[in-house]
Coordinates of C-alpha atoms in Angstrom, one line a residue:
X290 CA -15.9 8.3 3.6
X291 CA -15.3 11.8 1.8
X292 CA -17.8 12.5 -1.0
X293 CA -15.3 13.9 -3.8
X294 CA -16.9 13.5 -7.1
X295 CA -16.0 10.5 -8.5
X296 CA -13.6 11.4 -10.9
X297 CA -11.0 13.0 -8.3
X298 CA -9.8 10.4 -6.0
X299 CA -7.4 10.8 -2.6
X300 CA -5.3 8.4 -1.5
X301 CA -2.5 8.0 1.3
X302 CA 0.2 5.2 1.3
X303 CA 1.8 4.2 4.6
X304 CA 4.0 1.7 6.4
X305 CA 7.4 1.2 7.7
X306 CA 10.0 3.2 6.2
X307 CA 12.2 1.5 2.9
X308 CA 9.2 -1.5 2.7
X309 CA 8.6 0.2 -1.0
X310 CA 6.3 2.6 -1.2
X311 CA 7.5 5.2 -2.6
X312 CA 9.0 2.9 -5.8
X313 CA 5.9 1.5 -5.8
X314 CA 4.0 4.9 -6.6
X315 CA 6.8 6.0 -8.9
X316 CA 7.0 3.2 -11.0
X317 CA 3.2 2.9 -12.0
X318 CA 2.9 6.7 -12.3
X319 CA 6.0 6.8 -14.6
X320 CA 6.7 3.2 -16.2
X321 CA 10.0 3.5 -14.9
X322 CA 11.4 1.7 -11.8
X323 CA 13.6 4.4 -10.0
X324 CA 17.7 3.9 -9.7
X325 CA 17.5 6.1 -6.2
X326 CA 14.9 7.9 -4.0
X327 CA 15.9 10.0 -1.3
X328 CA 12.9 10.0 1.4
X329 CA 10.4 12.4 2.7
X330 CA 8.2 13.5 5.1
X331 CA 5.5 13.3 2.5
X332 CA 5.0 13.9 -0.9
X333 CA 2.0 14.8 -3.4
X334 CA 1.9 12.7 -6.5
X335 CA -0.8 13.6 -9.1
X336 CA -1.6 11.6 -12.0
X337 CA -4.9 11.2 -14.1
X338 CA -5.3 7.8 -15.3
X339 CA -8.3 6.0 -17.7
X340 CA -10.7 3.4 -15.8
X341 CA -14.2 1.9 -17.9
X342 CA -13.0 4.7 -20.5
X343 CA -13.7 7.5 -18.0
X344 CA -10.5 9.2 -16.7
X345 CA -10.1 9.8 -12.7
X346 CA -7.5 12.0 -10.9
X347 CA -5.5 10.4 -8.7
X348 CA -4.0 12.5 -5.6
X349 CA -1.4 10.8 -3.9
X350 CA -0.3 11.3 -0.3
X351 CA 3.2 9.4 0.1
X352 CA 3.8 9.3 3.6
X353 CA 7.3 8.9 5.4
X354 CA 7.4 6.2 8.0
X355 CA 10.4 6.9 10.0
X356 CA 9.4 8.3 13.9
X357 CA 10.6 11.3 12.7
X358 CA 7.9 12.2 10.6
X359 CA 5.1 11.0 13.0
X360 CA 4.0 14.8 14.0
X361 CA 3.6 15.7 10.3
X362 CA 2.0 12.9 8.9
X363 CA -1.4 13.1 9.9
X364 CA -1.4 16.6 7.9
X365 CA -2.1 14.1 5.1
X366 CA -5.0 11.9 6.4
X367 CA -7.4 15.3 6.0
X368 CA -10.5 14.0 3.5
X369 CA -8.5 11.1 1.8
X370 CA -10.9 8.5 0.3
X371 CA -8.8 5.6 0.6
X372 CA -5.8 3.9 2.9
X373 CA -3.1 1.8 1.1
X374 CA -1.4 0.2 4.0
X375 CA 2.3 -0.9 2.7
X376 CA 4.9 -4.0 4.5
X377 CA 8.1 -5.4 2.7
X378 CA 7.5 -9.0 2.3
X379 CA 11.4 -10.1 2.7
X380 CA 11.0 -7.6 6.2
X381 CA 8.8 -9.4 8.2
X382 CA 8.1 -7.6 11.1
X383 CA 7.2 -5.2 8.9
X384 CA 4.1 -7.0 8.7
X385 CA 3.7 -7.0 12.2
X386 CA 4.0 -3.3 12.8
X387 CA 0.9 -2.8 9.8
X388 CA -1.2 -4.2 13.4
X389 CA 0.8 -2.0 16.1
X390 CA 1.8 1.0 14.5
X391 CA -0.3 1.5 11.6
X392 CA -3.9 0.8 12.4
X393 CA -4.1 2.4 15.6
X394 CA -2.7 5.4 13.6
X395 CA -5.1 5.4 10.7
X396 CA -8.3 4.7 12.7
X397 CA -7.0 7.6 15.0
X398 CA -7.4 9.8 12.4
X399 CA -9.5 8.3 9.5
X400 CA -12.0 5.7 11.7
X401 CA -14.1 4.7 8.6
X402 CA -11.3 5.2 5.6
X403 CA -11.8 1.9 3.8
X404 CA -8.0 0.1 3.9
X405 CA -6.1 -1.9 1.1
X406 CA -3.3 -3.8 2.5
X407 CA -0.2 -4.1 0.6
X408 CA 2.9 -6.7 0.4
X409 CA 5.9 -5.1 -1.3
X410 CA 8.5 -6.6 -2.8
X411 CA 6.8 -9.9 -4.0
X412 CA 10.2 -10.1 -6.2
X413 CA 12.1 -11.1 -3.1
X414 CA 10.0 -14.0 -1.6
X415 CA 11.5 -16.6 -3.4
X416 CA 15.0 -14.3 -3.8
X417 CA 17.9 -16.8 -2.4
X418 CA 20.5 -14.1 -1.6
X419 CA 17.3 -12.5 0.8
X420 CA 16.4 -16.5 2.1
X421 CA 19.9 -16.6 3.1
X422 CA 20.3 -13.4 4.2
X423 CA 17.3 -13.5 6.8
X424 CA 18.7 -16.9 7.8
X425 CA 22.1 -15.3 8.3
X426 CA 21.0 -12.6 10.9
X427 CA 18.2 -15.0 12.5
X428 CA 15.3 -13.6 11.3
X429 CA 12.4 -14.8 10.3
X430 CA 11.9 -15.7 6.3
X431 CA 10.0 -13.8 4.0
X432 CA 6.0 -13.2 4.7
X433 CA 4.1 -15.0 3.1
X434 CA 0.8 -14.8 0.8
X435 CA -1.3 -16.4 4.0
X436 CA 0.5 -14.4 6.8
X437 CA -0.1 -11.3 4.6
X438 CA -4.0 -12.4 3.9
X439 CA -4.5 -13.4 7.1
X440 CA -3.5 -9.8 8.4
X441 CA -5.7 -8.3 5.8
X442 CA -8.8 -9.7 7.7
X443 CA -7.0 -9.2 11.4
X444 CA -7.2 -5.4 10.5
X445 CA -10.3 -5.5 8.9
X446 CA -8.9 -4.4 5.1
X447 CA -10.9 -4.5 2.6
X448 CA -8.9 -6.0 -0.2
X449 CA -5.5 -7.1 -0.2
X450 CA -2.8 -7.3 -2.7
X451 CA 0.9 -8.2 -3.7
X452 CA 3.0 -6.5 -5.7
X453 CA 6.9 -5.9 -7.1
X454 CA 7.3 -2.4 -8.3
X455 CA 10.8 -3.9 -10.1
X456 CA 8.8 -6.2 -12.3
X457 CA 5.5 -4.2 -12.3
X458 CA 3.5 -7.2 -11.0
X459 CA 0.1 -6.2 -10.0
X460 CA 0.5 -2.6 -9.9
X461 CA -2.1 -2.1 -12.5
X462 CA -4.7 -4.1 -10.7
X463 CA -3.7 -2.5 -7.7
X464 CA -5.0 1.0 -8.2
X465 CA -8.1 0.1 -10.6
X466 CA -9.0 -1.8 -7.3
X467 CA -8.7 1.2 -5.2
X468 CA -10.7 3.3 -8.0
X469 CA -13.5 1.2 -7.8
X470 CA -13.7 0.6 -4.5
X471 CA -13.9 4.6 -3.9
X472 CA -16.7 4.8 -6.9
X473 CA -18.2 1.8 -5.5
X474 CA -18.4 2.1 -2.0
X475 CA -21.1 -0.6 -1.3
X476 CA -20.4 -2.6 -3.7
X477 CA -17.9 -4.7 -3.1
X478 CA -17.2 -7.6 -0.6
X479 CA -15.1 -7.2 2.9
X480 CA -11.8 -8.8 3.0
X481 CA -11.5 -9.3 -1.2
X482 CA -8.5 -11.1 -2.3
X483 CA -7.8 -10.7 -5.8
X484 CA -6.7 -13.7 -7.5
X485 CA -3.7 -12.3 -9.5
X486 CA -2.0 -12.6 -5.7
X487 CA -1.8 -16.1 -5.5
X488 CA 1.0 -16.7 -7.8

C-alpha cells in the first residue's frame, strides 16, 4: 500500500459502465443527486471531508468502464491507497464481470491495493417496474445482498457495502470505511460486512 500521510487519501472507483459510479461520487461529494452525467474516460474529484474531528483529503479517480477507455485507465491506478469496486444491483451480470473483468485488472496493476466492493443502486432491488423489466427481457432478477457478499469474499475484498446514491443510503458509511481502512491498515478484519447493508 502507498504510504501518503494520513490525512491525504487516493482512491479509484471502477466497474461496468452506467452501474452508478459516477452519481454515486457526485451525490456524497455535493448533497445533490445529479439530473444528468455525461461519461468520461476518468475524472479527478477532490473533496476534504472531517473523520474523528480530523479532516482528510479525499482524491478521487472516477474511472470510465466502457472498452473504450481500457488503454487510459490504468493512468489512474498509479499510488492509489484504496479500490472501490462498483456493480448495479438491478444489472446482474454486472456482478459477474466485478470477477472477469475487474480483478484481473486491478491486481494487474495494483496486486496489494486493499478492495471495497460495491452494490449500486440498492433503490432498485425491490423496484417492481425493474422486477418486471428483467423478467420481460429474461434476465436474471436483481443481485442480491448474499450474491453480492458472497463475491466480496470470492475476490478477496475487504469490506463490502450497498448503497443508493438517489436516497443517499450508506454513502456516508461508505467512505468513513474506506478512510479508516487506509489509516488503519492492520486493523481491521478481512472480508467485513457492515451491518447497515442488511436492510
Amino acid at each position: 500500500m502507498n504510504s501518503n500521510s494520513k490525512d491525504e487519501i487516493k482512491l479509484v472507483i471502477v466497474g461496468d459502465g452506467c452501474v452508478g459510479k459516477s452519481y454515486l461520487l457526485i451525490t456524497y461529494i455535493t448533497n445533490f443527486y445529479p439530473n444528468f452525467y455525461s461519461a468520461t474516460s476518468f475524472d479527478i474529484l477532490r473533496t476534504n471531508v472531517e473523520h474523528n474531528g480530523k479532516s482528510v483529503k479525499l482524491t478521487i479517480y472516477d474511472t470510465g468502464g466502457c472498452e473504450e477507455y481500457d488503454r487510459l485507465r490504468p493512468l489512474c491506478y498509479k499510488e492509489v491507497d484504496i479500490v472501490i469496486m462498483c456493480f448495479s444491483i438491478d444489472k446482474p451480470h454486472t456482478l459477474e464481470n466485478i470477477k472477469t473483468k475487474w480483478l484481473p485488472e486491478i491486481r494487474h496493476y495494483c496486486s496489494d491495493i486493499p478492495i471495497v466492493l460495491v452494490g449500486c443502486k440498492l433503490d432498485l432491488r425491490n423496484n417492481q417496474w425493474t422486477i418486471q423489466s428483467l423478467k420481460t427481457e429474461r434476465c436474471s432478477p436483481p443481485s442480491t445482498f448474499n450474491e453480492g457478499r458472497a463475491m466480496s469474499f470470492e475476490i478477496g475484498a475487504i469490506r463490502y457495502f450497498e448503497c443508493s446514491a438517489l436516497d443517499r443510503t450508506n454513502l456516508t458509511e461508505l467512505f468513513d470505511e474506506i478512510i479508516f481502512i487506509v489509516q488503519n491498515p492492520k486493523k481491521p478484519n478481512q472480508n467485513k460486512v457492515c451491518p447497515c447493508n442488511i436492510l
